[in-house]
Every structure is written in structure tokens, then in C-alpha cells.
Coordinates of C-alpha atoms and ligand atoms in Angstrom, one line a residue:
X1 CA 0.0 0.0 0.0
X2 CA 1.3 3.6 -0.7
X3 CA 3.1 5.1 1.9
X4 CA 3.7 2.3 4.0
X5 CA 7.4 0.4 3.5
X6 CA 10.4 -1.3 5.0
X7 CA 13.8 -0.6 3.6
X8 CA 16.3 -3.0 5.2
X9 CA 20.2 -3.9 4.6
X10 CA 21.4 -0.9 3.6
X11 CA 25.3 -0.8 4.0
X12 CA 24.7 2.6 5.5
X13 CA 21.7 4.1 6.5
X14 CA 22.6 8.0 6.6
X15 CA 20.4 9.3 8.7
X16 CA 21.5 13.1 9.2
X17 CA 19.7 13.0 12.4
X18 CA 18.8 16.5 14.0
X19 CA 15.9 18.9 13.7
X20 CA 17.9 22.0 13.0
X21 CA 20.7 23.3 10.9
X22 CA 24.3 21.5 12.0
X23 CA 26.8 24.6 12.1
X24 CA 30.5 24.3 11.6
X25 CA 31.9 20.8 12.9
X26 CA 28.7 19.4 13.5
X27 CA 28.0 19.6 9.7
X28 CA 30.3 16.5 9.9
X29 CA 28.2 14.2 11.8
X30 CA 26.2 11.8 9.9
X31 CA 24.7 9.8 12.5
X32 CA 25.7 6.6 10.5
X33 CA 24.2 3.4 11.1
X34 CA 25.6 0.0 9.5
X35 CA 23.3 -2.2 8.1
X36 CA 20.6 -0.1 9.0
X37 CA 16.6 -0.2 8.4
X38 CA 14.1 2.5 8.0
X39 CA 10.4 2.0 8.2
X40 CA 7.7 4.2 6.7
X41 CA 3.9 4.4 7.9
X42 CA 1.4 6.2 6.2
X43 CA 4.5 8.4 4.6
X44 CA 6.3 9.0 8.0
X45 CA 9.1 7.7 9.3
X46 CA 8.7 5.3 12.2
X47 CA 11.3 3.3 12.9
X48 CA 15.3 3.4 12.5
X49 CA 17.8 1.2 13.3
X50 CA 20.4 -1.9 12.7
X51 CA 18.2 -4.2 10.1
X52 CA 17.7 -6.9 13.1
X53 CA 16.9 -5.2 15.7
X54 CA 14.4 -3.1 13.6
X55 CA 12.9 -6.6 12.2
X56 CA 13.3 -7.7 15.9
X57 CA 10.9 -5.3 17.1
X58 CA 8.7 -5.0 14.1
X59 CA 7.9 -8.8 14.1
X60 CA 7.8 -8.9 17.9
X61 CA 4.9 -5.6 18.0
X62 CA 2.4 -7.6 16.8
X63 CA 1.6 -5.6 13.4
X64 CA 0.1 -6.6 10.2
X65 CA 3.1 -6.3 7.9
X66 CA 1.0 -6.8 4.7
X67 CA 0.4 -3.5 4.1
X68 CA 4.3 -2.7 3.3
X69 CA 6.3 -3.2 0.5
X70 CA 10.0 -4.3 0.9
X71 CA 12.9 -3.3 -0.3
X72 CA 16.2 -5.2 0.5
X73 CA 19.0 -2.3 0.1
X74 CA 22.3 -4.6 0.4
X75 CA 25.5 -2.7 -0.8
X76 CA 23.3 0.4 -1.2
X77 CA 23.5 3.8 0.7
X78 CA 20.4 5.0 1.7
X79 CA 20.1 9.1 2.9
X80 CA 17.2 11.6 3.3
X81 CA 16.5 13.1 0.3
X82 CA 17.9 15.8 -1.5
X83 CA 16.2 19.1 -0.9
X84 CA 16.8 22.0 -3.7
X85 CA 16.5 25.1 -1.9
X86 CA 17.4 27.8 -4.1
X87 CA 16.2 27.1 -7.9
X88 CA 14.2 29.9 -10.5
X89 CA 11.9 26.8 -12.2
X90 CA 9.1 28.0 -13.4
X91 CA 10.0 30.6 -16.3
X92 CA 9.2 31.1 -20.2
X93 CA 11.8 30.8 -23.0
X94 CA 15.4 30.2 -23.1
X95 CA 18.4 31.5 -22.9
X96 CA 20.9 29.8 -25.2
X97 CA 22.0 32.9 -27.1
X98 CA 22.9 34.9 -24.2
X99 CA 25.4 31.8 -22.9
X100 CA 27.0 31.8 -26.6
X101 CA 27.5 35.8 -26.2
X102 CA 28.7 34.6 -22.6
X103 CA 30.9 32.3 -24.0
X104 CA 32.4 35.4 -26.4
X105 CA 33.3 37.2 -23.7
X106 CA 30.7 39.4 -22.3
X107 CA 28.7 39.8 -18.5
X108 CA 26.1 38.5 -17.1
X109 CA 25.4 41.9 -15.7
X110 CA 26.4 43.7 -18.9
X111 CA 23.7 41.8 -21.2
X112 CA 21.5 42.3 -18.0
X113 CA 21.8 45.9 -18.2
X114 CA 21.3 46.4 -21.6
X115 CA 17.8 44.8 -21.5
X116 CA 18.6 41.1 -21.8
X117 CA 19.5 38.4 -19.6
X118 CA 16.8 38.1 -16.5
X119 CA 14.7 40.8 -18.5
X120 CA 14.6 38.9 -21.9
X121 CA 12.8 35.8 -19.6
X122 CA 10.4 38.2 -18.1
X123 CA 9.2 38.8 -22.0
X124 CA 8.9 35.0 -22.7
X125 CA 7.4 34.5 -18.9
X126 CA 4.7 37.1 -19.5
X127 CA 4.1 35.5 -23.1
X128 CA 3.8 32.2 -21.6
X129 CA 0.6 30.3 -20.9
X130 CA -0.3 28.5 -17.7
X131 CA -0.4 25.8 -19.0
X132 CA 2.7 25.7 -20.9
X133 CA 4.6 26.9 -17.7
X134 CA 3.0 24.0 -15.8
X135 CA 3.8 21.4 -18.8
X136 CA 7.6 22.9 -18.1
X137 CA 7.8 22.8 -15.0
X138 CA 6.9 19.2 -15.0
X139 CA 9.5 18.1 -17.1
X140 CA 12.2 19.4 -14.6
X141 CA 10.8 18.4 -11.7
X142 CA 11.1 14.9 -13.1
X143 CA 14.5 15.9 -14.0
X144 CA 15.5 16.8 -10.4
X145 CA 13.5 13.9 -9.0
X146 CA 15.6 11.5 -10.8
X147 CA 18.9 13.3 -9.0
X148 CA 17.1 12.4 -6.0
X149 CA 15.4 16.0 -4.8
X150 CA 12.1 15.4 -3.3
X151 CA 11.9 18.9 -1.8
X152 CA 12.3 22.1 -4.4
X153 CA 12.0 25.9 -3.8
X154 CA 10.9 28.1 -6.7
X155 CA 11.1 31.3 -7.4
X156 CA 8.8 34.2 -9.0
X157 CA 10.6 36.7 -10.6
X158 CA 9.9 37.1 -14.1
X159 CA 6.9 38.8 -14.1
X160 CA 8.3 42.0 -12.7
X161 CA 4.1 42.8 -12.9
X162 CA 1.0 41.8 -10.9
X163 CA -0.4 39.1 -13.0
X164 CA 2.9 37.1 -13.9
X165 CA 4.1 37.5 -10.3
X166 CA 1.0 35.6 -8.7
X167 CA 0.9 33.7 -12.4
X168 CA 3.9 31.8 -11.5
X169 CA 3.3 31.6 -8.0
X170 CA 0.1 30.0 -8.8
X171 CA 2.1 27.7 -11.5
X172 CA 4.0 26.4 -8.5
X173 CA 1.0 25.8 -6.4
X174 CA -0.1 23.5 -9.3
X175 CA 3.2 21.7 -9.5
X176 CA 3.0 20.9 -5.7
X177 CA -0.5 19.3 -6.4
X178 CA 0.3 17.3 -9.8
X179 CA 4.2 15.9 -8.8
X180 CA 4.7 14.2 -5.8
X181 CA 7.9 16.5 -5.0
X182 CA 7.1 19.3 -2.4
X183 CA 7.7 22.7 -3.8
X184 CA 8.4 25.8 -1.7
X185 CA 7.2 28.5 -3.1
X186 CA 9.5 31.9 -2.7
X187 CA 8.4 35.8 -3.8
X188 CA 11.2 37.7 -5.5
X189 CA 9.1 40.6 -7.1
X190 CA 12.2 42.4 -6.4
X191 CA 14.4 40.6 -9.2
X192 CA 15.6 43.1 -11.4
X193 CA 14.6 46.5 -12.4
X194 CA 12.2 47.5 -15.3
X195 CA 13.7 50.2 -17.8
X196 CA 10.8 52.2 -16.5
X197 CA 11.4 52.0 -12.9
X198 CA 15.1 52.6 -13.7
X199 CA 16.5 55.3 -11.1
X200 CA 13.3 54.7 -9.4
X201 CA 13.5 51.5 -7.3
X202 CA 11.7 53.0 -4.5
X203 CA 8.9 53.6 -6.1
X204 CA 9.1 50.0 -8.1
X205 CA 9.8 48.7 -3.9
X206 CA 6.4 50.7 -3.4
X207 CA 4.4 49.1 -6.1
X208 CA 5.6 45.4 -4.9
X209 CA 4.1 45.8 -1.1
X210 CA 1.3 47.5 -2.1
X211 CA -0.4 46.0 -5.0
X212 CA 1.5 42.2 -4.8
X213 CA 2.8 41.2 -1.4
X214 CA -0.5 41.4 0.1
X215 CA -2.4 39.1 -2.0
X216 CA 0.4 36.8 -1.6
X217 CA 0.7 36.7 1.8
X218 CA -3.6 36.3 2.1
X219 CA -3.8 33.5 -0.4
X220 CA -0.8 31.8 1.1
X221 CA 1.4 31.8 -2.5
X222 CA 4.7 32.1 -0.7
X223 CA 6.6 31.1 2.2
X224 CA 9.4 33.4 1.7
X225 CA 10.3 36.9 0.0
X226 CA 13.7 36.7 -1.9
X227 CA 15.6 40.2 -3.6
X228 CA 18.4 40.3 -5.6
X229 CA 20.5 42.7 -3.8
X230 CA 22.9 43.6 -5.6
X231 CA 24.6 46.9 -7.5
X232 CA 22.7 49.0 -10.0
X233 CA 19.5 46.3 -9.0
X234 CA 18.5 46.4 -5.2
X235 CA 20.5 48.5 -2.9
X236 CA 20.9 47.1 0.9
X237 CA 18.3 50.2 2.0
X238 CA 15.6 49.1 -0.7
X239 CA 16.6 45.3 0.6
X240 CA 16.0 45.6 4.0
X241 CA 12.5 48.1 3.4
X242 CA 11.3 45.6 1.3
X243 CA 12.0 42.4 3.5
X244 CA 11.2 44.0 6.5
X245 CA 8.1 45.2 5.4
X246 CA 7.1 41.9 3.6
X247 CA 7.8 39.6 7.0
X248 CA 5.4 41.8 8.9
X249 CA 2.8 40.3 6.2
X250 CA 3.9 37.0 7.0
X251 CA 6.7 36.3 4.6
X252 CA 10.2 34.7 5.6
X253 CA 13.2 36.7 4.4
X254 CA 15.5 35.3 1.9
X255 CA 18.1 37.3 -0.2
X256 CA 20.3 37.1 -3.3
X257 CA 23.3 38.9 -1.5
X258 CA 26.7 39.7 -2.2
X259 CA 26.7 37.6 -5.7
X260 CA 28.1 39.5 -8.0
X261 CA 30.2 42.9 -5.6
X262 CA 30.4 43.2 -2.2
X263 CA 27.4 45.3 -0.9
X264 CA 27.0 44.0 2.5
X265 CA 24.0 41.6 2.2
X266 CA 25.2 39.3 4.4
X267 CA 25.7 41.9 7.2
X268 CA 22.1 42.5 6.2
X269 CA 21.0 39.2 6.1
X270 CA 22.4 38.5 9.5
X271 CA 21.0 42.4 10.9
X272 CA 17.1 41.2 10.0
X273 CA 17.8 37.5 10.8
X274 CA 16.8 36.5 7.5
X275 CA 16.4 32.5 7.0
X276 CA 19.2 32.3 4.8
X277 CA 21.5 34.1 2.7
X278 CA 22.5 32.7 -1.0
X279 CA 25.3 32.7 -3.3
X280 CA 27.8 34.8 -1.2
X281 CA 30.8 34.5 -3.5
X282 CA 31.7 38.3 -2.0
X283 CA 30.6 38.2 1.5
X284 CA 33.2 39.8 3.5
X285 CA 34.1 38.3 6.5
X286 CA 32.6 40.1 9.2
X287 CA 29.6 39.6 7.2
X288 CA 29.7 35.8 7.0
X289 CA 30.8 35.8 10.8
X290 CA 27.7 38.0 11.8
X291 CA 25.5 35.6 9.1
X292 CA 27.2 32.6 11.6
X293 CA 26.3 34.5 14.8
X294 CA 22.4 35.1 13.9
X295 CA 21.9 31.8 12.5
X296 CA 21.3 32.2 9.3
X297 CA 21.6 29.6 6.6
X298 CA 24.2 30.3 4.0
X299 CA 22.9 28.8 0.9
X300 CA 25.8 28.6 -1.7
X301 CA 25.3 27.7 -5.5
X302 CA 28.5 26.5 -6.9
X303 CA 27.8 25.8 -10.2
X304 CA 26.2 29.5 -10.8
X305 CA 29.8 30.5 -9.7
X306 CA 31.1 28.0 -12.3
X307 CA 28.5 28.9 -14.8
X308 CA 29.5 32.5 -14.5
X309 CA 33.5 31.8 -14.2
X310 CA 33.1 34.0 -10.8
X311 CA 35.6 32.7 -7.8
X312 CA 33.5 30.0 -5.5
X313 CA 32.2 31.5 -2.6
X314 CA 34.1 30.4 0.7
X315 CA 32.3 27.9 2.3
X316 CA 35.6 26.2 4.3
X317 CA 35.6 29.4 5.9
X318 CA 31.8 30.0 6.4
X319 CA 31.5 26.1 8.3
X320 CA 35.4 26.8 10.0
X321 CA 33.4 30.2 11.6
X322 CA 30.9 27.9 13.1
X323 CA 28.2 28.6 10.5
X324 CA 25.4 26.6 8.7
X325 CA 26.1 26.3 4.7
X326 CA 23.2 24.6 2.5
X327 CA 24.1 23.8 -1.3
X328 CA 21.4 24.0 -3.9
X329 CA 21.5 24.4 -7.5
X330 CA 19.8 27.8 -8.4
X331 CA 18.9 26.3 -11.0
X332 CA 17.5 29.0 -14.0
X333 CA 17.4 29.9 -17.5
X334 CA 20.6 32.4 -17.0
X335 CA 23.1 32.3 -14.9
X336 CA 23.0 29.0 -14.4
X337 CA 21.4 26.2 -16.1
X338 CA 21.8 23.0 -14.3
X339 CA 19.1 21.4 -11.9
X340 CA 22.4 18.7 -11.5
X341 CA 22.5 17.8 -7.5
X342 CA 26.1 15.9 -8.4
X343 CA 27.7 19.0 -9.9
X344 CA 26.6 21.1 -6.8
X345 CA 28.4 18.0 -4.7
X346 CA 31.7 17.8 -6.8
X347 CA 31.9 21.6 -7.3
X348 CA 31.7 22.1 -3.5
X349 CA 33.9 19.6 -2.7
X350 CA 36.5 20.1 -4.6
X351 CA 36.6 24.2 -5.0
X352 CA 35.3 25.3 -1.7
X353 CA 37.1 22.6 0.1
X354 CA 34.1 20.9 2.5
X355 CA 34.4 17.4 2.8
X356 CA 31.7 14.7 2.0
X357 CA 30.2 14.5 5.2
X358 CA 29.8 18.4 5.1
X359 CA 28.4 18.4 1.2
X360 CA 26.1 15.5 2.9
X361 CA 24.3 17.8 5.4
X362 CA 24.6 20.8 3.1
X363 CA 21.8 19.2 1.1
X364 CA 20.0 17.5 3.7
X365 CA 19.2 19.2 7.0
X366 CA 20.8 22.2 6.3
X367 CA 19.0 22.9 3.1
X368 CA 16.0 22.0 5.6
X369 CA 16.6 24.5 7.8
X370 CA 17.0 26.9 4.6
X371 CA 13.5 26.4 3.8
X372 CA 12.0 26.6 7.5
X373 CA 11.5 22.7 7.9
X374 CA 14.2 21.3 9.6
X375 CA 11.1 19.7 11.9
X376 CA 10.0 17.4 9.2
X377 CA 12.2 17.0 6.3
X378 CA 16.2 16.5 5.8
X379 CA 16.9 13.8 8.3
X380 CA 15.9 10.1 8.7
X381 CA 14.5 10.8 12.2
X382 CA 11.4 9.4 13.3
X383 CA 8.1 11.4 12.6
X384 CA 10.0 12.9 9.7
X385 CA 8.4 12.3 6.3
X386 CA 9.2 9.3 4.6
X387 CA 11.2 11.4 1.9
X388 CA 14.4 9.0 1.2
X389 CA 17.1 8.2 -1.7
X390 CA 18.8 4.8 -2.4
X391 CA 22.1 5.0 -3.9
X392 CA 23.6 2.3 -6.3
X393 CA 26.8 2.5 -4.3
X394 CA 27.5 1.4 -0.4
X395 CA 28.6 4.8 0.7
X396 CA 27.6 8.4 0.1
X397 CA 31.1 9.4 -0.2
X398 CA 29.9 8.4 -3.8
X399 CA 28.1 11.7 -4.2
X400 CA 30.8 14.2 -4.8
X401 CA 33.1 10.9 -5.7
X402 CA 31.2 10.4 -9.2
X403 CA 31.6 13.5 -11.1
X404 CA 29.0 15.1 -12.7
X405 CA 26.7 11.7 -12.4
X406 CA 23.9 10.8 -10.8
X407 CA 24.5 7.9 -7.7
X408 CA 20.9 8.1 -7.2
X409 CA 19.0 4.4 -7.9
X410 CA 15.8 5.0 -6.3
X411 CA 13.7 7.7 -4.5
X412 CA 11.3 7.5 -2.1
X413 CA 8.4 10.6 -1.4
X414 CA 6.3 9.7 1.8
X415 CA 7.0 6.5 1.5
X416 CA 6.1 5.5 -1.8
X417 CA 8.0 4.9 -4.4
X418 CA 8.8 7.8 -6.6
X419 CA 11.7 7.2 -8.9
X420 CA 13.6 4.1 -9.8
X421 CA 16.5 4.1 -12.4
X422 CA 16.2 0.2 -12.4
X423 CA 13.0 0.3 -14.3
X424 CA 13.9 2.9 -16.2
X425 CA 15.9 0.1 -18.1
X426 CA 19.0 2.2 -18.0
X427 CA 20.7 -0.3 -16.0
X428 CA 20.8 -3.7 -14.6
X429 CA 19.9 -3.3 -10.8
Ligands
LIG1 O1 20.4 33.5 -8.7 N1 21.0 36.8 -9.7 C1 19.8 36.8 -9.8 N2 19.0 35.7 -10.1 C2 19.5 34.5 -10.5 C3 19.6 34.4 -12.0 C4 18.4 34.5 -12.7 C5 18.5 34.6 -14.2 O2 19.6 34.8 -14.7 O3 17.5 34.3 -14.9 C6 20.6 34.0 -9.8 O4 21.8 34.0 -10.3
LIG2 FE1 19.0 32.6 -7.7

């Protein structure tokens, strides 16, 4: 029956155990258990443990065991799964060209600036029906499902108006009914600047909390507001009006800071306790110290910083100051288009230096914790969901180990089966 299963054998079962972001060395604790055993009811964990003592007690409880399915793990690794906490998936159109001009030589922020780049997929967004940004959206959550992700965050921000704002939000809100992945569903209004509300931001700021952020905190279309806070987009004063502002209607703060220049978002981030902070690749270090101090999760995106050629942002030294780092994707049409979870894992391991137990909790519990639900997801603790991956190797040291491919054989969303590579004929299992 759905919901309701026994996974048994696995060579480790990685359970991640906690029910809040790990910060600097405790990033490194696993919670390992050999031979372990998870059991799922009605999509929530129940049960962990060694595979004979959790048979032991299952057998000895008296319960009808017909309900569950089985599945024997032996030489597999079994973790929580993946959680994608910063990605921009719902959008119109492509950006192909721009990443040849890229390719040539020229900015991300130049073709930005000159009308392109985040602008040029607000056109296509706005062009784009419902139901075509649904049909997309589908395909890469199956995409990111297969890498294991069974948790996703999405952003708005390319409508840059009313309609495609809560358009997209509402998109996402569709998504999260028709897939079985959850997706967390983030307001960024405040994404880039229209060439009319050029010199004006305030006024743009004005617009957003008066005729958007309202209806989206009433009908409950987002969990978080996001800005890109940045130079010549979102100064750190029309940031923190705009977050601040937005949080008394109910919306956690999130922020694109310090991605591109130094402009002091994580100081900001840290100042109005924001959730998390994301990309980072010019935090200072006061900045990311303060960031560590408040709690707030730093979300870095290492393959953006590949995508762009920009240095990786310094996540040895954010988890050495005793702070919380999370790893997503971000994936998006522009800067980076990649919803690969094994690129995030080799990138971070091998340019910012954390090891694989760190990359491990960085897109577990931490990424968790970066979406507000370090309570129920990111861990294999019991009363968690039943939201689990099984890799086709014994160890996770696999995930950053195989570059640039996929470890994942099967996933699991409450407790059901969700994803298998094995039937997917692509390989003998
Ligand atoms: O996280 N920097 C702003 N936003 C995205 C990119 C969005 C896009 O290029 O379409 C980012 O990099
Ligand atoms: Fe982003």
C-alpha cells in the first residue's frame, strides 16, 4: 500500500539525524548506522535502526506487515533526500544565445543591463501560458527527482508585474499538487529593475508591497520573500525596506546577497535575521561571521559561480566560523542552467574545500533548515516524512566521488515509491 514500507540492509543508512541546521563541525556528523533499516507508515518515518533489531521489534509488535512493501538495500546507501533550496523553475523561453555571447566574452550583468539576460525571460514568462509553464515545470521536476530532490524551492521573478508575479506563484501551487515532489514557493518581485522604474526603485519597492505582497501573503502563494541585492539592482536600503516590510505580512526573508560585488548583504541578512542568505561569492568576513552569529543559513550555488567563471564563494571558511552552509542548484534559464544535484556535490567539494560528510548535510538538513522545515524533512529521524534516496553504491562518499553523475537508484516521497532508475531500463539493478 502507498506510503507504508520497509527498507532493510542498507550498508549505510545516513540518517542526518537532527531537527535544526548543523553549524560548523557538526556539519560533519552523519549519525551513520551499518546495516541499517528504516520503516515508513502512512508516509512518516517510524522506525530506524540496525536491520535486526528493527525486524526484531517490528515482528515482535504484533503488526500486520501486509500492508508494506520491501525493499532489500544490500551494498546500497540510503540518505534523506535531497532538498533543492534555491532554484528559479518555473519561467518562459530560453536562454541559449545569451550563454554563446557569454561564451564570447561578455557579463552576465552587462547583457542584463542592456535589456537582456533576467529581463529577456520576463518577455517569454509574460508570453507564456499556464499551461505551458506547468507542462515545463513538469518536465524538470522529473528531472530533479531522478537526482534524488524530493523537496524544491521556486522562485517568481519574471513577471516583474502583478499578474505574472502571482501567475507563477500560482504555477508552482499547481506543480505541488500534480508531482509528488514538495515545492516551496519563494516571492522575488524584487528581481531586477524594469527600464521604467530605472533610477526609481523606490517607487518599483512601493508598487511590490502595495499592489503584490498582500495578495500573496492572504492567499498563502509564498513562504518566503527573496531580492536580488545587488549593484545598480536592489540596494541594501531598498533590501531591507522591502523584507522587512514583507515579514510583517507573514513572509520569511531570503536574499540574493553579495553575488556578484560586495554590498553588505550578508551583514544585512544576519541584521534582520533572515532565514538564509545565497550565493555569497563576496561576502566579506565580518559579514559571514555576523551571518554565523544570527543563524542564518548560507545557501551557496556552486555551479552558478562555475557557470559565470566567478571565484566560488568560501564555504571552508563560512562552516570553519561555526556557521550553517546549505548547497542547492539555483537552478534557472541564465546564470546558471543546471538542476544537476552531483555538480553542486563535486563543485563544492573540490573548490570550496568541504568534505563529504559536510556536502552530505549541506543538502540535507541544512538545506532543511534553509526552507524553514528542519522539523519534518532533511533527516531520517522518526516522525519525519518518509522522503528518502537509495544509492547504487554502499557509501555516500559516492556523491561528490562520481563527477558530474547521478548515484541516485531510487527515490522515495512519503514513503512511496517515486523514482527508480532500475525500471527505467538504464541499467541492470
Ligand atoms: O540566482 N541573480 C539573480 N538571479 C538568478 C539568475 C536569474 C537569471 O539569470 O535568470 C541567480 O543567479
Ligand atoms: Fe538565484
Amino acid at each position: 500500500m502507498d506510503g507504508n514500507l520497509i527498507i532493510k540492509n542498507a550498508s549505510e543508512l545516513v540518517t542526518c539525524s537532527g531537527f535544526a541546521a548543523k553549524r560548523g563541525r557538526a556539519m560533519s556528523e552523519l549519525g551513520i548506522i551499518a546495516d541499517g533499516a528504516v520503516v515508513i507508515e502512512q508516509g512518516q518515518i517510524s522506525r530506524i535502526g540496525p536491520t535486526t533489531e528493527v525486524m526484531t521489534e517490528l515482528n515482535a509488535s504484533g503488526k500486520d506487515l501486509s500492508p508494506f512493501e520491501t525493499i532489500d538495500a544490500f551494498g546500497k546507501a540510503v540518505l534523506p533526500g535531497f532538498i533543492d533550496s534555491h532554484t528559479h523553475l518555473v519561467f518562459g523561453g530560453y536562454r541559449a544565445e545569451e550563454y554563446a555571447w557569454r561564451l564570447k566574452g561578455d557579463s552576465y550583468m552587462d547583457i542584463l543591463h542592456r535589456g537582456g539576460g533576467i529581463l529577456s525571460t520576463v518577455t517569454a514568462t509574460r508570453r507564456a501560458s499556464r499551461e505551458e509553464l506547468t507542462e515545463a515545470g513538469l518536465k524538470r521536476l522529473a528531472s530533479m527527482l531522478a537526482f534524488g530532490v524530493t523537496t524544491v524551492e521556486g522562485k517568481s521573478g519574471y513577471g516583474l508585474d502583478r499578474e505574472t508575479e502571482i501567475k507563477q506563484l500560482e504555477v508552482m501551487a499547481e506543480l505541488n499538487r500534480l508531482h509528488p515532489m514538495d515545492v516551496v514557493p519563494t516571492f522575488m518581485g524584487a528581481h531586477a529593475v524594469l527600464p521604467e522604474y530605472k533610477g526609481r526603485e523606490e517607487a518599483y519597492i512601493d508598487f511590490m508591497l502595495k499592489e503584490v505582497v498582500p495578495e500573496v501573503a492572504s492567499r498563502r502563494l509564498a513562504e518566503f520573500c527573496d531580492v536580488f541585492c545587488e549593484q545598480n539592482v536592489f540596494s541594501i536600503a531598498q533590501s531591507r525596506r522591502l523584507l522587512t516590510r514583507a515579514a510583517e505580512s507573514g513572509l520569511k526573508s531570503k536574499l540574493h546577497a553579495d553575488e556578484i560585488v560586495h554590498l553588505g548583504g550578508a551583514e544585512l541578512a544576519a541584521e534582520i535575521g533572515a532565514v538564509s542568505a545565497d550565493h555569497l561569492l563576496h561576502a566579506s568576513d565580518g559579514g559571514l561571521r555576523a551571518m554565523a552569529e544570527a543563524g542564518v543559513v548560507a545557501t551557496l550555488l556552486p555551479v552558478t559561480a562555475f557557470s559565470l567563471r566567478e571565484p566560488y564563494a568560501r564555504g571552508r571558511f563560512m562552516i570553519d566560523a561555526g556557521g550553517a552552509v546549505a548547497l542547492a542548484t539555483d537552478f534557472n534559464p541564465g546564470s546558471c542552467f543546471s538542476e544537476s544535484i552531483p555538480l553542486v556535490a563535486a563543485l563544492a567539494a573540490l573548490y570550496m574545500n568541504l568534505s563529504s560528510e559536510e556536502v552530505v548535510t549541506a543538502l540535507t538538513l541544512n538545506a532543511a533548515a534553509a526552507l524553514g522545515r528542519a522539523q519534518a524533512i532533511g533527516s531520517l529521524d522518526p516522525g519525519k516524512q518518509g522522503d528518502v534516496v537509495i544509492l547504487e553504491n554502499p557509501s555516500y562518499r559516492f556523491i561528490p566521488y562520481h563527477l558530474g553523475v547521478s548515484t541516485v537508484e531510487k527515490v522515495i516521497k512519503r514513503g512511496t515509491l517515486a523514482f527508480d532508475k532500475c525500471r527505467q531500463g538504464e541499467r541492470p539493478c
